[in-house]
mmCIF file of C-alpha atoms in Angstrom:
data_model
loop_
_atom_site.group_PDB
_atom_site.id
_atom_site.type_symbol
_atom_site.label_atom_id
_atom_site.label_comp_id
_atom_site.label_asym_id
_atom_site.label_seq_id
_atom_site.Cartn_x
_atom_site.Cartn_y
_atom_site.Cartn_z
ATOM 1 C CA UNK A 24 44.729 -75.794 60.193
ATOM 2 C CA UNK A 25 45.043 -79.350 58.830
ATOM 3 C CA UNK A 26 43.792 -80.267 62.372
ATOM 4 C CA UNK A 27 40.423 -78.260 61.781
ATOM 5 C CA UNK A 28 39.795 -80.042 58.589
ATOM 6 C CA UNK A 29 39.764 -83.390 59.883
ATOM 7 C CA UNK A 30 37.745 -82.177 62.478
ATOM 8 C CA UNK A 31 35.159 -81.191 60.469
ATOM 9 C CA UNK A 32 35.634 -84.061 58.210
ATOM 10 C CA UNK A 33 35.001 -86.987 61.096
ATOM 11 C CA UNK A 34 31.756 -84.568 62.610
ATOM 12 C CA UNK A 35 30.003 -84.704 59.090
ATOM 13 C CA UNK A 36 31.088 -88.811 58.590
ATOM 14 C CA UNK A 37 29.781 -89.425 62.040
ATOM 15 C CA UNK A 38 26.336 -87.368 61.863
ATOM 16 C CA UNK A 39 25.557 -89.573 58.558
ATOM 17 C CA UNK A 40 25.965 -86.732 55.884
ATOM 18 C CA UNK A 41 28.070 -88.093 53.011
ATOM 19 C CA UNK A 42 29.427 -86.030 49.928
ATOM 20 C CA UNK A 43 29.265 -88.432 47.042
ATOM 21 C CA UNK A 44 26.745 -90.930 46.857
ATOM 22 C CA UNK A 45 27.195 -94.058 44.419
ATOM 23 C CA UNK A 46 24.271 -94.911 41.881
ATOM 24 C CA UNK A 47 24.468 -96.709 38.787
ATOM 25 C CA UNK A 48 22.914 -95.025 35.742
ATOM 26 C CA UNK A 49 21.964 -96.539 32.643
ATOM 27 C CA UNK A 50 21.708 -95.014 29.101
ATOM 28 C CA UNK A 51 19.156 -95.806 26.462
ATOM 29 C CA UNK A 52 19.102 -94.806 22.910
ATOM 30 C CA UNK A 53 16.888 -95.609 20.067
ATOM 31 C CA UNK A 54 17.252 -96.345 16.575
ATOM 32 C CA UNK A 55 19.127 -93.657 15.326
ATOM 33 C CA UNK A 56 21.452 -92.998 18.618
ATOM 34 C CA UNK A 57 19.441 -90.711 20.346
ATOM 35 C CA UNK A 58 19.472 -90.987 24.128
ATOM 36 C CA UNK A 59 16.124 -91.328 25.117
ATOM 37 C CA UNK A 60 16.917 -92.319 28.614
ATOM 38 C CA UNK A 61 19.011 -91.320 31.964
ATOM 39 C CA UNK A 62 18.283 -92.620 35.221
ATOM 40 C CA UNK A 63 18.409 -95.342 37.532
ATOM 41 C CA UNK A 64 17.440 -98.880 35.945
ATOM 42 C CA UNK A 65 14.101 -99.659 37.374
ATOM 43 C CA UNK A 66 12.541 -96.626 35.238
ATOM 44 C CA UNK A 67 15.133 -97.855 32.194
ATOM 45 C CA UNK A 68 12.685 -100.799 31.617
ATOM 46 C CA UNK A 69 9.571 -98.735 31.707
ATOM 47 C CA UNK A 70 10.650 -96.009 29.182
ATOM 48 C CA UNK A 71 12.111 -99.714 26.852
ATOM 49 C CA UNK A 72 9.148 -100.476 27.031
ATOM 50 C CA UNK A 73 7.389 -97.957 25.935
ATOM 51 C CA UNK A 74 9.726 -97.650 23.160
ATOM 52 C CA UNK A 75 9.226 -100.927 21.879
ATOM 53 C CA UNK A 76 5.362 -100.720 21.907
ATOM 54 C CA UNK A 77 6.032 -97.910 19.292
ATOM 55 C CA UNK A 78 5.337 -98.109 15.604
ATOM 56 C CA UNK A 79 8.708 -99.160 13.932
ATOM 57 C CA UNK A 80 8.853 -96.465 11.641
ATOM 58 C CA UNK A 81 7.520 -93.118 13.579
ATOM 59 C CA UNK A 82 7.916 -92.590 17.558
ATOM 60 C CA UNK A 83 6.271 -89.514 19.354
ATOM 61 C CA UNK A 84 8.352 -87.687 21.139
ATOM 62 C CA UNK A 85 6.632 -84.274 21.485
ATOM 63 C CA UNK A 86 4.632 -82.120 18.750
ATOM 64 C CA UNK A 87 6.756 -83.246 15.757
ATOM 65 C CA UNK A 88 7.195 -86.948 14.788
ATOM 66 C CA UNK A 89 10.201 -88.702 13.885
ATOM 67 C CA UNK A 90 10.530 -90.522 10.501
ATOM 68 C CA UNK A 91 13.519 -92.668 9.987
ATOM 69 C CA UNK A 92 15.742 -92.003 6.735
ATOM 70 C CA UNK A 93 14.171 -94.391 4.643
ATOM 71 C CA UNK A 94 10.524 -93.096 5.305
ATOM 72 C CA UNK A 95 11.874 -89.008 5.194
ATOM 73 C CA UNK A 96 13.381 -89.775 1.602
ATOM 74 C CA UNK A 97 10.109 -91.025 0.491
ATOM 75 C CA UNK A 98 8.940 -88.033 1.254
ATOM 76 C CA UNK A 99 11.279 -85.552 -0.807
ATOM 77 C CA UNK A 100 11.751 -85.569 -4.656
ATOM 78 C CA UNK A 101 14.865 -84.258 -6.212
ATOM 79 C CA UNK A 102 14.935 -82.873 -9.803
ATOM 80 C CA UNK A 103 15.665 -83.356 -13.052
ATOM 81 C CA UNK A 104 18.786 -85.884 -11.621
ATOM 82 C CA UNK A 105 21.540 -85.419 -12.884
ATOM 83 C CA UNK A 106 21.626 -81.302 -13.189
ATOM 84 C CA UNK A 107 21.896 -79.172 -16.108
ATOM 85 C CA UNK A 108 20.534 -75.931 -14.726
ATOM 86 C CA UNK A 109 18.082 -75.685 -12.024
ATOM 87 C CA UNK A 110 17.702 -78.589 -10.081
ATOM 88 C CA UNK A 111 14.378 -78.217 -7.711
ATOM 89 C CA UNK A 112 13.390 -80.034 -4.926
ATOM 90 C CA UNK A 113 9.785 -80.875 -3.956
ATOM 91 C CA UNK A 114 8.725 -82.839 -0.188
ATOM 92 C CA UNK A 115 5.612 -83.400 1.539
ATOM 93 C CA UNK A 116 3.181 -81.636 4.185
ATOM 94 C CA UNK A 117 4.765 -84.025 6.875
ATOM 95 C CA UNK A 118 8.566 -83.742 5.829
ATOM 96 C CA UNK A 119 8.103 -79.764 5.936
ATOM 97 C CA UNK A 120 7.267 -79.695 9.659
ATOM 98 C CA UNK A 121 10.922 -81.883 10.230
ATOM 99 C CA UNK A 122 13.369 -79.710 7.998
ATOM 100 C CA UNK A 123 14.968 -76.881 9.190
ATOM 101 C CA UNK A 124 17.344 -76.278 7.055
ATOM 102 C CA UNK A 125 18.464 -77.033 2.862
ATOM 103 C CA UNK A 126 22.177 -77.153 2.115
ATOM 104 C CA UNK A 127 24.146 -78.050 -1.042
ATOM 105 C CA UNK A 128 27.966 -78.182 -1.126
ATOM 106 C CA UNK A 129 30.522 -79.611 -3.502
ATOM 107 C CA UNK A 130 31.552 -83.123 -2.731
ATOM 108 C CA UNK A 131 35.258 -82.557 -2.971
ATOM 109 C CA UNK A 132 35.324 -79.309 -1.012
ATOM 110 C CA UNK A 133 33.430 -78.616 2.666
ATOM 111 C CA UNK A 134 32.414 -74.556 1.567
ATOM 112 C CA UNK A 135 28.762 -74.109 1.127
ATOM 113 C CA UNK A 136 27.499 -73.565 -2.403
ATOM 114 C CA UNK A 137 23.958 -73.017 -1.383
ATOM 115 C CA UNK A 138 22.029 -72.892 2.345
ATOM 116 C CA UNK A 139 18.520 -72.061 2.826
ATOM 117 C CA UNK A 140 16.215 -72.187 6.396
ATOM 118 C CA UNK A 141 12.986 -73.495 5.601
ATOM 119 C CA UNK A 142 10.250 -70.830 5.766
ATOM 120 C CA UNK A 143 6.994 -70.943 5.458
ATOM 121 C CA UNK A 144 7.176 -68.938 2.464
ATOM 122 C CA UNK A 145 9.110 -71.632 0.305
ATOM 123 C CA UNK A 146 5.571 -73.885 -0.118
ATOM 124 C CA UNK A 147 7.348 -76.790 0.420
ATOM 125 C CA UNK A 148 9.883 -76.634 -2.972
ATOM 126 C CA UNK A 149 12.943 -74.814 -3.175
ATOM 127 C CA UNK A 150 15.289 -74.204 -6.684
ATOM 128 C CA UNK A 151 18.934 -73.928 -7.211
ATOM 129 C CA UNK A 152 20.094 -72.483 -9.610
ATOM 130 C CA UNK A 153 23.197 -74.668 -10.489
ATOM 131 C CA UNK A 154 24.271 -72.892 -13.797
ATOM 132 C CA UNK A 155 27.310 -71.386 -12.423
ATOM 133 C CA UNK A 156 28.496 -74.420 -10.411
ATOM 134 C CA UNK A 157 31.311 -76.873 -11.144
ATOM 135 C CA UNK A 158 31.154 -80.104 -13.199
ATOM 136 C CA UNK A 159 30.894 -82.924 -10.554
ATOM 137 C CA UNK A 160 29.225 -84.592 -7.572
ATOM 138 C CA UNK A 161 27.576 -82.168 -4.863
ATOM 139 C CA UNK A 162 26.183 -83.201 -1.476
ATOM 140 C CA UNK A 163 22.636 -82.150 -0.965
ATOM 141 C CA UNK A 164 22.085 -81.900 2.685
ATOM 142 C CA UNK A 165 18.628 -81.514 4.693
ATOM 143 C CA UNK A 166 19.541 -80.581 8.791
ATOM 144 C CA UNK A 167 15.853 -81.756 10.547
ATOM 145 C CA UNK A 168 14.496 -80.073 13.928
ATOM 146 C CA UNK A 169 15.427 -83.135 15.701
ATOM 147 C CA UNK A 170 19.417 -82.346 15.103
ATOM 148 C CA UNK A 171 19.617 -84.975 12.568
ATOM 149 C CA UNK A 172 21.694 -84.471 9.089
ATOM 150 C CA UNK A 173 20.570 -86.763 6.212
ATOM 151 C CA UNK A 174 22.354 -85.818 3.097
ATOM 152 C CA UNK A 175 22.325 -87.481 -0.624
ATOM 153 C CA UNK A 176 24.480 -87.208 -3.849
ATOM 154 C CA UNK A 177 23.356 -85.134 -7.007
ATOM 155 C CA UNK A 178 25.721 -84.846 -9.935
ATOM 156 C CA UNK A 179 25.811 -81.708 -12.074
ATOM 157 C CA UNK A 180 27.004 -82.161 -15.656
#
């Protein structure tokens, strides 16, 4: 049996048909740590490129643009800051096509206070009603189509 294998192993290696073949492949990512790139260098440069010709602060990708964090919380307006009540929170035409999802949890403790998807339905404002709620700091967190998580601190008092 071991006989037959080595057989076959020497007829393959001599007709020219290899198992593994050995290529290098290069990674790119932009900005925010996104790989936008896999494959063999020469087309690394191209797509580098491409990605440096881009505007700093928005790059294309397909339908939906990406902002960066600074240019997203622009975009979205939190309150009255810090909460009695109800705190509401306001964003733009452009930030509603990135957000999927609204969550709020309590900064000491990882259980969800409050989640909500972002429908069409919510007209680009959602309130929580925070009366309830703990004294203390609570993590407001906004999850974007893209996969990203950008999250800021509201205190309730």
């Amino acid at each position: 049996m071991k006989k037959n294998y080595l057989s076959a192993l020497f007829i393959c290696t001599s007709l020219g048909l290899s198992y593994a073949q050995v290529t290098d492949v290069y990674f790119r990512y932009d900005e925010a740590g996104n790989q936008k790139y896999r494959g063999p260098d020469t087309n690394a440069t191209k797509v580098s490129k491409t990605l440096s010709d881009a505007e700093p602060k928005t790059v294309s990708l397909t339908d939906s643009q990406v902002m960066d964090e600074k240019t997203f919380w622009k975009q979205i307006r939190l309150y009255p800051v810090p909460v009695n009540d109800v705190l509401t929170i306001d964003w733009t035409e452009q930030a509603d096509g990135l957000i999927e999802s609204v969550s709020l949890y309590q900064h000491s403790t990882v259980h969800w206070k409050f989640q909500q998807q972002n429908l069409p339905d919510l007209n680009r404002q959602l309130k929580i009603n925070m009366t309830g709620y703990d004294w203390g700091v609570y993590v407001i967190r906004f999850t974007l189509r893209d996969g990203r998580v950008l999250s800021k601190n509201i205190t309730k008092r």
